[in-house]
Coordinates of C-alpha atoms in Angstrom, one line a residue:
Chain A
M481 CA 0.0 0.0 0.0
K482 CA 1.5 3.3 -1.1
E483 CA 0.4 6.3 0.7
N484 CA 0.2 9.6 -1.2
N485 CA 0.9 12.3 1.3
N486 CA 1.8 15.1 -1.2
R487 CA -0.9 17.5 -0.1
L488 CA -0.6 16.8 3.5
G489 CA 3.2 17.2 3.4
W490 CA 3.1 20.5 1.7
F491 CA 0.3 21.6 4.1
F492 CA 2.4 20.8 7.2
T493 CA 5.6 22.4 5.8
S494 CA 3.6 25.5 4.6
P495 CA 4.4 27.6 7.7
Y496 CA 8.1 27.3 7.0
L497 CA 7.7 27.9 3.2
L498 CA 5.8 31.0 3.8
Y499 CA 8.3 32.3 6.4
S500 CA 11.3 31.5 4.2
I501 CA 9.7 33.5 1.3
V502 CA 8.7 36.6 3.4
F503 CA 11.5 36.7 5.9
F504 CA 14.4 35.0 4.0
L505 CA 14.1 35.1 0.2
I506 CA 12.6 38.5 -0.3
P507 CA 14.9 40.2 2.2
L508 CA 17.9 38.4 0.6
I509 CA 17.1 39.8 -2.8
W510 CA 16.2 43.1 -1.4
S511 CA 19.5 43.3 0.4
F512 CA 21.5 42.7 -2.8
Y513 CA 19.4 45.3 -4.6
L514 CA 19.9 47.9 -1.8
S515 CA 23.7 47.3 -1.7
F516 CA 24.0 48.9 -5.1
T517 CA 22.1 52.1 -4.2
N518 CA 22.8 55.1 -2.1
W519 CA 19.5 55.0 -0.2
D520 CA 19.4 56.6 3.2
L521 CA 16.4 54.7 4.7
I522 CA 14.1 57.7 4.5
A523 CA 14.2 59.7 1.2
P524 CA 11.7 58.4 -1.4
D525 CA 14.3 58.4 -4.2
F526 CA 17.9 57.2 -4.6
Q527 CA 20.4 56.3 -7.3
Y528 CA 22.2 53.2 -8.5
I529 CA 25.8 53.7 -7.7
G530 CA 27.2 50.3 -8.9
F531 CA 30.0 49.0 -6.7
D532 CA 30.7 52.3 -4.9
N533 CA 29.3 51.0 -1.6
F534 CA 31.6 47.9 -1.7
V535 CA 34.6 50.0 -2.6
K536 CA 33.9 52.4 0.2
A537 CA 33.3 49.5 2.6
I538 CA 36.5 47.8 1.7
K539 CA 38.5 51.0 2.4
S540 CA 36.6 51.9 5.6
P541 CA 38.7 51.6 8.8
S542 CA 35.6 50.6 10.8
V543 CA 34.9 47.7 8.4
H544 CA 38.5 46.6 8.7
A545 CA 38.1 46.7 12.4
A546 CA 34.9 44.6 12.3
F547 CA 36.7 42.1 10.1
W548 CA 39.6 41.6 12.6
V549 CA 37.6 42.1 15.8
T550 CA 35.7 38.8 15.1
Y551 CA 39.0 36.9 15.1
K552 CA 40.3 38.7 18.1
F553 CA 37.2 37.7 20.0
M554 CA 37.8 34.1 18.9
L555 CA 41.3 34.3 20.3
V556 CA 39.9 35.4 23.7
F557 CA 36.6 33.6 23.8
V558 CA 37.1 30.2 22.3
P559 CA 40.1 29.1 24.4
L560 CA 38.6 30.6 27.5
V561 CA 35.2 28.9 27.1
S562 CA 36.6 25.6 26.0
V563 CA 39.0 25.3 28.9
M564 CA 36.3 26.4 31.4
A565 CA 33.7 24.1 30.0
L566 CA 36.1 21.2 29.9
I567 CA 37.1 21.8 33.6
V568 CA 33.5 22.1 34.6
A569 CA 32.5 18.9 32.7
V570 CA 35.4 16.8 34.0
L571 CA 34.9 18.1 37.5
V572 CA 31.1 17.5 37.5
H573 CA 31.5 14.1 35.8
S574 CA 33.8 12.9 38.6
L575 CA 31.2 13.7 41.3
P576 CA 29.4 10.6 42.4
R577 CA 26.2 12.4 43.5
Y578 CA 24.3 15.7 42.8
K579 CA 25.7 15.8 39.2
S580 CA 22.6 17.3 37.7
L581 CA 22.2 19.8 40.5
F582 CA 25.7 21.2 39.8
L583 CA 25.2 21.2 36.0
V584 CA 21.9 23.1 36.3
G585 CA 23.7 25.6 38.5
F586 CA 26.5 26.1 36.0
F587 CA 23.8 26.5 33.3
L588 CA 22.2 29.5 35.1
P589 CA 24.4 32.2 33.4
Y590 CA 23.1 31.1 30.0
L591 CA 19.7 32.3 31.0
S592 CA 20.8 35.9 31.6
S593 CA 20.1 38.7 29.2
G594 CA 23.2 40.4 27.6
V595 CA 21.8 43.7 28.9
V596 CA 21.8 42.4 32.5
S597 CA 25.2 40.9 32.4
S598 CA 26.6 44.1 30.8
L599 CA 25.0 46.1 33.5
I600 CA 26.5 44.0 36.3
V601 CA 30.0 44.1 34.7
Q602 CA 29.8 47.9 34.2
G603 CA 28.9 48.4 37.9
F604 CA 31.5 45.9 39.0
L605 CA 34.2 47.7 37.0
S606 CA 33.1 51.3 37.6
F607 CA 35.8 53.7 38.8
N608 CA 34.9 53.5 42.5
S609 CA 34.0 49.8 42.6
P610 CA 35.7 47.7 45.3
V611 CA 37.7 45.9 42.5
N612 CA 39.2 49.1 41.1
I613 CA 39.8 50.7 44.6
S614 CA 41.8 47.7 45.8
L615 CA 43.7 47.6 42.5
R616 CA 44.6 51.3 42.8
K617 CA 45.9 50.6 46.3
I618 CA 48.5 48.4 44.9
G619 CA 49.3 50.9 42.1
I620 CA 47.4 49.3 39.2
H621 CA 44.9 51.4 37.4
I622 CA 43.1 50.0 34.3
D623 CA 40.3 51.8 32.5
W624 CA 38.7 48.4 31.8
L625 CA 36.3 49.4 29.1
G626 CA 38.3 52.3 27.7
T627 CA 41.4 50.3 26.9
S628 CA 41.4 48.3 23.7
W629 CA 42.8 45.0 25.0
S630 CA 40.9 45.0 28.2
A631 CA 37.6 46.0 26.6
L632 CA 38.0 43.0 24.2
F633 CA 38.9 40.8 27.1
I634 CA 36.0 41.9 29.3
V635 CA 33.4 41.2 26.5
G636 CA 35.1 37.8 25.8
L637 CA 34.9 37.0 29.5
I638 CA 31.2 37.8 29.7
L639 CA 30.5 35.5 26.8
A640 CA 32.6 32.8 28.3
W641 CA 30.7 33.1 31.6
K642 CA 27.5 32.8 29.7
F643 CA 28.3 29.8 27.6
T644 CA 30.5 27.7 29.9
G645 CA 27.6 25.8 31.5
Y646 CA 25.9 25.2 28.2
Y647 CA 29.0 23.7 26.6
A648 CA 29.8 21.8 29.8
L649 CA 26.4 20.1 29.5
I650 CA 27.3 18.9 26.0
L651 CA 30.7 17.7 27.1
T652 CA 29.3 15.9 30.1
A653 CA 26.8 14.1 27.9
S654 CA 29.7 12.8 25.7
L655 CA 31.8 12.0 28.8
E656 CA 29.0 9.9 30.1
S657 CA 28.8 8.0 26.8
I658 CA 32.4 6.8 27.2
D659 CA 32.5 3.1 28.1
Q660 CA 34.0 2.5 31.5
E661 CA 35.6 -0.7 30.2
V662 CA 38.0 1.4 28.1
Y663 CA 39.4 2.9 31.3
E664 CA 39.6 -0.5 33.0
A665 CA 41.5 -2.0 30.1
A666 CA 43.9 1.0 30.1
A667 CA 44.5 0.6 33.8
I668 CA 45.6 -3.0 33.3
D669 CA 48.0 -1.7 30.7
G670 CA 49.3 0.8 33.3
V671 CA 47.9 4.0 31.8
T672 CA 47.3 6.4 34.7
G673 CA 46.6 10.0 35.6
N674 CA 47.5 12.7 33.0
Q675 CA 48.3 10.1 30.4
R676 CA 44.8 8.6 30.9
F677 CA 43.2 12.0 30.2
W678 CA 45.2 12.9 27.1
S679 CA 45.2 9.5 25.5
I680 CA 41.7 8.2 26.3
T681 CA 39.3 10.9 27.6
L682 CA 40.2 13.7 25.2
P683 CA 40.1 11.5 22.0
L684 CA 36.8 10.0 23.0
L685 CA 35.5 13.4 23.9
Y686 CA 36.3 14.7 20.4
P687 CA 32.7 14.6 19.0
G688 CA 31.3 16.6 21.8
F689 CA 34.3 18.9 21.8
Y690 CA 33.9 19.4 18.0
T691 CA 30.2 20.5 18.6
T692 CA 31.1 23.0 21.3
L693 CA 34.0 24.5 19.3
I694 CA 31.8 25.0 16.2
L695 CA 29.1 26.6 18.4
A696 CA 31.7 28.8 20.1
F697 CA 33.3 30.0 16.8
G698 CA 29.8 30.7 15.6
V699 CA 29.0 32.9 18.6
T700 CA 31.9 35.3 17.7
F701 CA 30.2 36.3 14.5
G702 CA 27.0 37.4 16.2
I703 CA 28.2 39.5 19.1
F704 CA 26.0 42.5 19.5
T705 CA 24.3 43.2 22.9
E706 CA 27.3 43.2 25.2
V707 CA 29.3 45.4 22.8
Y708 CA 26.4 47.8 22.2
Q709 CA 25.8 48.2 25.9
L710 CA 29.4 48.4 27.2
T711 CA 31.6 50.0 24.6
G712 CA 29.5 51.0 21.6
G713 CA 32.2 49.3 19.5
G714 CA 35.0 51.4 21.0
P715 CA 37.5 52.4 22.1
N716 CA 38.8 53.2 18.6
F717 CA 36.7 50.4 17.0
A718 CA 38.6 47.8 19.2
T719 CA 35.3 46.0 19.8
N720 CA 33.4 46.9 16.6
T721 CA 31.8 43.6 15.6
W722 CA 30.0 43.1 12.3
Q723 CA 26.6 43.4 13.9
M724 CA 27.6 46.6 15.6
E725 CA 29.0 48.1 12.4
I726 CA 25.9 47.2 10.4
F727 CA 23.6 48.5 13.1
S728 CA 25.4 51.8 13.4
Q729 CA 25.6 52.3 9.6
A730 CA 22.0 51.5 8.9
F731 CA 20.1 52.8 12.0
K732 CA 22.4 55.5 13.3
N733 CA 24.0 56.9 10.2
L734 CA 21.0 56.0 8.1
Q735 CA 23.0 54.6 5.2
A736 CA 20.8 51.6 4.4
G737 CA 22.4 51.1 1.0
Y738 CA 25.9 51.2 2.3
A739 CA 25.0 49.1 5.4
S740 CA 23.5 46.4 3.1
A741 CA 26.9 46.2 1.3
V742 CA 28.7 45.8 4.6
A743 CA 26.2 43.1 5.6
L744 CA 26.9 41.2 2.4
L745 CA 30.6 41.4 3.1
A746 CA 30.0 40.3 6.6
A747 CA 27.9 37.3 5.3
I748 CA 30.7 36.3 2.9
A749 CA 33.4 36.7 5.6
T750 CA 31.3 34.6 8.1
F751 CA 30.5 31.9 5.6
I752 CA 34.1 31.4 4.4
S753 CA 35.5 31.6 7.9
I754 CA 33.0 29.0 9.3
Y755 CA 33.8 26.7 6.4
I756 CA 37.5 27.0 6.9
I757 CA 37.2 26.5 10.7
R758 CA 35.1 23.3 10.2
K759 CA 37.6 21.9 7.7
L760 CA 40.5 22.7 10.1
L761 CA 38.7 21.1 13.0
E762 CA 38.0 18.0 11.0
M763 CA 41.6 17.8 9.8
W764 CA 42.8 18.2 13.4
G765 CA 40.6 15.3 14.5
A766 CA 41.5 13.1 11.5
R767 CA 45.2 13.8 12.0
N768 CA 45.1 12.6 15.5
G769 CA 42.9 9.6 14.5
W770 CA 40.0 10.8 16.7
V771 CA 37.3 10.7 14.1
Chain B
M1374 CA 42.5 -0.5 53.7
V1375 CA 41.7 2.3 56.2
G1376 CA 44.2 4.5 54.4
S1377 CA 42.6 4.1 51.0
K1378 CA 39.1 4.8 52.4
N1379 CA 40.4 8.0 54.0
N1380 CA 42.0 8.9 50.7
K1381 CA 38.8 8.4 48.8
R1382 CA 36.9 10.6 51.3
T1383 CA 39.6 13.4 51.1
R1384 CA 39.4 13.2 47.3
L1385 CA 35.6 13.6 47.4
V1386 CA 35.8 16.5 49.8
I1387 CA 38.3 18.3 47.6
L1388 CA 36.1 17.6 44.5
Y1389 CA 32.9 18.9 46.0
S1390 CA 34.7 21.9 47.4
L1391 CA 36.2 22.7 44.1
A1392 CA 32.8 22.3 42.3
S1393 CA 31.1 24.4 44.9
I1394 CA 33.7 27.2 44.7
L1395 CA 33.5 27.2 41.0
L1396 CA 29.7 27.3 41.0
L1397 CA 29.8 30.2 43.5
V1398 CA 32.1 32.2 41.2
M1399 CA 29.8 31.5 38.3
V1400 CA 26.6 32.5 40.1
Y1401 CA 28.1 35.4 42.0
P1402 CA 27.2 38.0 39.3
Y1403 CA 23.5 37.1 39.9
L1404 CA 24.0 37.4 43.6
Y1405 CA 25.7 40.8 43.1
M1406 CA 22.7 41.9 41.0
V1407 CA 20.1 40.9 43.6
L1408 CA 22.0 42.3 46.6
N1409 CA 22.6 45.6 44.8
S1410 CA 19.0 45.9 43.9
F1411 CA 18.1 45.9 47.6
A1412 CA 21.2 47.8 48.7
D1413 CA 21.3 51.3 50.3
W1414 CA 22.1 53.7 47.4
K1415 CA 25.3 54.8 49.0
Q1416 CA 26.6 51.3 48.8
V1417 CA 25.5 50.3 45.3
D1418 CA 28.6 49.1 43.3
K1419 CA 30.7 50.2 46.3
K1420 CA 30.8 46.9 48.2
L1421 CA 31.1 43.3 47.0
I1422 CA 28.4 42.4 49.5
P1423 CA 26.4 45.4 50.7
T1424 CA 25.7 45.7 54.4
S1425 CA 22.7 48.0 54.5
Y1426 CA 19.4 47.4 52.7
T1427 CA 16.4 49.3 51.4
L1428 CA 13.5 49.0 49.0
Q1429 CA 14.3 52.4 47.5
S1430 CA 15.4 51.0 44.1
Y1431 CA 12.2 49.1 43.6
S1432 CA 10.0 52.1 44.6
W1433 CA 12.0 54.3 42.3
L1434 CA 11.2 52.0 39.4
F1435 CA 7.5 52.7 39.8
T1436 CA 7.5 56.3 40.9
G1437 CA 10.5 57.7 38.9
G1438 CA 12.1 59.1 42.1
E1439 CA 12.6 62.8 42.2
S1440 CA 12.1 63.2 38.5
G1441 CA 8.6 62.1 39.1
I1442 CA 8.4 60.5 35.7
A1443 CA 8.0 56.7 36.1
R1444 CA 9.2 54.6 33.3
P1445 CA 6.6 52.1 32.0
W1446 CA 8.1 49.1 33.7
L1447 CA 5.0 47.2 34.3
G1448 CA 3.8 47.8 30.7
A1449 CA 7.2 46.7 29.4
F1450 CA 7.1 43.6 31.5
F1451 CA 3.6 42.8 30.2
N1452 CA 4.8 43.3 26.6
S1453 CA 7.7 41.0 27.2
V1454 CA 5.4 38.3 28.5
I1455 CA 2.9 38.6 25.6
V1456 CA 5.6 38.8 22.9
S1457 CA 7.7 36.0 24.3
L1458 CA 4.9 33.6 24.9
A1459 CA 3.2 34.2 21.6
S1460 CA 6.4 33.9 19.6
T1461 CA 7.4 30.8 21.4
A1462 CA 4.0 29.2 21.0
L1463 CA 4.2 29.9 17.2
M1464 CA 7.8 28.5 17.0
M1465 CA 6.8 25.4 18.9
L1466 CA 3.6 24.8 16.8
F1467 CA 5.3 25.4 13.5
A1468 CA 8.4 23.4 14.4
V1469 CA 6.3 20.4 15.4
M1470 CA 4.2 20.6 12.2
V1471 CA 7.2 20.9 9.8
A1472 CA 9.2 18.3 11.7
Y1473 CA 6.4 15.8 11.5
A1474 CA 6.1 16.3 7.8
L1475 CA 9.9 16.0 7.3
S1476 CA 10.3 12.9 9.4
K1477 CA 7.1 10.9 9.0
L1478 CA 5.3 12.0 5.8
K1479 CA 6.4 10.9 2.4
F1480 CA 5.8 13.6 -0.2
R1481 CA 7.3 14.9 -3.4
G1482 CA 9.8 17.6 -2.7
R1483 CA 10.6 16.6 0.9
D1484 CA 14.3 16.3 0.3
T1485 CA 14.4 19.7 -1.4
V1486 CA 12.7 21.3 1.6
N1487 CA 15.1 19.5 3.9
N1488 CA 18.1 20.7 2.0
F1489 CA 16.8 24.2 1.8
I1490 CA 16.3 24.3 5.6
L1491 CA 19.9 23.2 6.1
F1492 CA 21.1 25.9 3.7
H1493 CA 18.9 28.5 5.5
M1494 CA 20.3 27.4 8.9
F1495 CA 23.9 28.0 8.0
F1496 CA 23.1 31.3 6.3
P1497 CA 24.4 34.4 8.2
S1498 CA 21.2 36.1 9.2
I1499 CA 22.7 39.6 9.7
I1500 CA 22.2 40.3 6.0
L1501 CA 18.4 40.1 6.4
L1502 CA 18.1 42.8 9.1
I1503 CA 17.6 45.9 7.0
P1504 CA 15.2 44.5 4.5
S1505 CA 13.2 42.7 7.2
F1506 CA 12.8 46.1 8.9
L1507 CA 11.6 47.5 5.5
I1508 CA 9.1 44.6 5.1
I1509 CA 7.7 45.3 8.5
Q1510 CA 7.2 48.9 7.6
K1511 CA 5.5 48.0 4.3
L1512 CA 3.2 45.6 6.1
G1513 CA 2.3 48.5 8.5
W1514 CA 3.5 46.5 11.5
Y1515 CA 6.1 49.0 12.7
D1516 CA 5.5 49.7 16.4
T1517 CA 2.9 46.9 16.8
Y1518 CA 2.9 43.5 18.5
W1519 CA 2.8 41.9 15.1
A1520 CA 6.3 43.1 14.3
L1521 CA 7.6 41.6 17.6
I1522 CA 5.7 38.3 17.3
I1523 CA 5.1 37.1 13.7
P1524 CA 8.6 37.4 12.2
K1525 CA 10.0 35.7 15.3
G1526 CA 7.5 32.9 15.1
M1527 CA 9.8 30.4 13.2
S1528 CA 12.8 28.6 14.6
L1529 CA 15.0 26.5 12.3
W1530 CA 16.8 25.1 15.2
A1531 CA 13.6 23.8 16.8
I1532 CA 12.6 22.2 13.4
F1533 CA 16.0 20.6 13.3
M1534 CA 15.8 19.3 16.8
Y1535 CA 12.2 17.9 16.4
T1536 CA 12.9 16.3 13.1
N1537 CA 15.8 14.4 14.5
F1538 CA 13.8 13.4 17.5
F1539 CA 10.7 12.3 15.6
K1540 CA 12.8 10.2 13.3
A1541 CA 13.5 8.0 16.3
V1542 CA 9.8 7.5 17.1
P1543 CA 8.7 4.1 15.8
T1544 CA 6.3 4.3 12.9
V1545 CA 4.3 1.5 14.5
F1546 CA 2.8 4.0 17.0
I1547 CA 1.6 6.2 14.2
E1548 CA 0.1 3.3 12.3
A1549 CA -1.7 2.1 15.4
A1550 CA -3.1 5.6 15.9
K1551 CA -4.3 5.7 12.3
L1552 CA -6.0 2.3 12.7
D1553 CA -7.9 3.9 15.6
G1554 CA -9.0 6.6 13.2
A1555 CA -6.7 9.4 14.4
K1556 CA -6.1 12.4 12.0
D1557 CA -2.6 13.8 11.5
F1558 CA -3.1 16.7 13.9
Q1559 CA -4.4 14.2 16.5
I1560 CA -1.3 12.0 15.9
L1561 CA 0.9 15.1 16.6
Y1562 CA -1.0 16.0 19.7
R1563 CA -1.6 12.5 21.1
V1564 CA 1.4 10.6 20.0
M1565 CA 4.4 12.7 18.9
I1566 CA 4.3 15.4 21.5
P1567 CA 3.8 13.2 24.6
M1568 CA 6.6 11.0 23.3
S1569 CA 9.0 14.0 23.1
K1570 CA 8.1 15.5 26.5
S1571 CA 11.6 15.8 27.8
I1572 CA 13.0 17.4 24.7
T1573 CA 10.0 19.6 24.4
S1574 CA 10.8 21.3 27.7
V1575 CA 14.4 21.9 26.5
I1576 CA 13.3 23.4 23.2
F1577 CA 10.6 25.5 24.9
L1578 CA 13.0 26.9 27.5
F1579 CA 15.7 27.7 24.9
L1580 CA 13.3 29.4 22.6
L1581 CA 11.6 31.4 25.4
M1582 CA 14.9 32.5 26.9
E1583 CA 16.2 33.7 23.5
R1584 CA 13.0 35.5 22.7
W1585 CA 12.8 37.1 26.2
T1586 CA 16.4 38.5 26.0
E1587 CA 16.3 39.6 22.3
L1588 CA 17.7 43.1 22.0
L1589 CA 18.5 44.1 18.4
W1590 CA 15.2 43.1 16.7
D1591 CA 13.0 44.5 19.4
M1592 CA 15.1 47.7 19.5
I1593 CA 14.6 48.3 15.7
M1594 CA 11.0 47.2 15.4
V1595 CA 9.3 49.5 18.0
Q1596 CA 9.8 53.1 19.1
N1597 CA 6.8 54.0 21.2
D1598 CA 7.4 53.8 25.0
N1599 CA 4.3 51.7 25.5
M1600 CA 5.5 49.1 23.0
L1601 CA 9.0 48.5 24.5
T1602 CA 9.9 45.1 25.9
L1603 CA 11.5 45.0 29.3
N1604 CA 15.0 44.1 27.9
V1605 CA 14.9 47.1 25.5
L1606 CA 13.6 49.5 28.3
L1607 CA 16.4 48.3 30.5
S1608 CA 18.9 48.9 27.7
Q1609 CA 17.6 52.4 27.2
M1610 CA 17.9 53.2 30.9
F1611 CA 21.6 52.2 30.7
G1612 CA 22.9 55.4 29.4
P1613 CA 21.2 58.5 30.7
Y1614 CA 19.9 56.9 33.9
A1615 CA 23.2 55.1 34.8
T1616 CA 23.6 57.6 37.6
Y1617 CA 20.9 55.6 39.3
P1618 CA 22.4 52.1 39.2
G1619 CA 20.1 50.8 42.0
P1620 CA 16.9 50.9 40.0
L1621 CA 18.7 49.4 37.1
Y1622 CA 19.6 46.4 39.2
A1623 CA 16.0 46.2 40.4
G1624 CA 14.9 46.2 36.7
S1625 CA 17.5 43.4 36.0
V1626 CA 16.0 41.3 38.8
L1627 CA 12.5 41.8 37.2
L1628 CA 13.9 40.7 33.9
S1629 CA 15.9 37.7 35.2
L1630 CA 13.4 36.3 37.7
P1631 CA 10.7 34.8 35.4
I1632 CA 13.2 32.9 33.3
I1633 CA 15.0 31.5 36.4
I1634 CA 11.6 30.5 37.9
L1635 CA 10.6 28.7 34.7
F1636 CA 14.0 27.0 34.6
I1637 CA 13.6 25.7 38.1
I1638 CA 10.1 24.4 37.3
F1639 CA 11.3 22.7 34.2
G1640 CA 14.7 21.8 35.7
K1641 CA 14.1 18.1 36.2
N1642 CA 12.8 17.6 32.7
F1643 CA 15.4 19.9 31.4
Q1644 CA 18.5 17.8 32.5
Q1645 CA 16.9 14.7 31.1
G1646 CA 15.9 16.3 27.8
M1647 CA 19.3 17.8 27.4
Q1648 CA 20.9 14.3 27.7
V1649 CA 18.4 12.9 25.2
S1650 CA 18.9 15.7 22.7
L1651 CA 22.7 15.5 22.8
K1652 CA 22.9 11.8 22.1

């Protein structure tokens, strides 16, 4: 008996199809179209200016900054969050009881709004905060959000705080799927301590680790709230992410045409970077024989 | 023998202490927020743990303090609740429908739809922001609930999760339901959703949390003070009102509390669902 579900299938997928036309395909084409105009988001008429927007974007220092800032955030955020998530996962996994209680606790920061965490950090690092007063007492003064390296570091730290528990959950799930017999067999062969971690746990953790790394790299392309609240992209574009740049060009400077061109460049940069990162991670795994 | 037992106990004490300290460090920012929202204004941001407490910050929220102009906190809170619940309900409903079709119905073009969703998922969405804003304007939805609810009513991630999960549900259950005369919507409601209870609570919580804390979209789509969501209102207070950090902390507590309460309610299902969905 062969069932013909054609109509039913299309009916059930129709919400997605409708959405993808109205909120994906039309905007996509519109975005291409806008990027070749000098429209300012308000005036009724505008001109086609060919590739001028793209030329201008490629020469713009703030776009250069947005391009590099993503990778700088990766350098801060990805190692920080992977190490922290790994520590939390291994630690929690070794607890015989109350595992889920701890995991759920570590997951709490993921529920916070970027606005709230930015607010807390701003208060915590304000000029007369206990942290800064005690630092000044020993002769250290850092303008945390007004110095390029520290502003980058602070935003990276907030994100790492937020995502650690989430990634630790993923890692714990893959730790729990490791067969205990592997460890017992290794113990008979005399594999212990550090060696045990590096030669057994880490390789078997690779699938979970791969997922968290891909997710973490992806996060760095979408940073907006923390940067918008805390630094506005500054100081001197040191934290000017793609989203921040597009938002300021479109909705602050009202250059919709130009901002669409920047968004296209951002999409291309994101797409290529994620592709390369995936390939590199797969190569890394294959080279070590983990896949 | 005794020695090894003691060793084991010492090891456990160390492990639990380490985990507790680490947990305390991770949760401390929340504690800092709550304590500062109740702190005497002279002590806000001046002490790691304030010593003197007042309700001034909360009363300021609703009266506007000496400015006398109260910000529409309650309205914004109400907007956030409506918008998040409505968007999440749509996302859940549509995800379940689409996922059921993709996993359990055979129809011409299914693979094409499947591949298109994968392509769509990996597409950087930032490029869509400006034209989406223009579409909302053309539809006449600017500054209305529609702009905040409808375009945020579809989640590719939820479709993806449900599709994977439904694939594992044995077709036997569906056929049995069909023999009993169940229609497809009934199958969804009576068979598929009950079987995916644990993962449903995970998806629900993730979607709701993300919708509740959305800033960029909500900021662009509405302008009128009465239409703001709580997250956007808090964000607006950040700059000019930053001289009053106490009320900002109080607002943060209002924003964080509902999600944390939901998380605690769903906590048990959540841990289980997380394990299931990660396998």
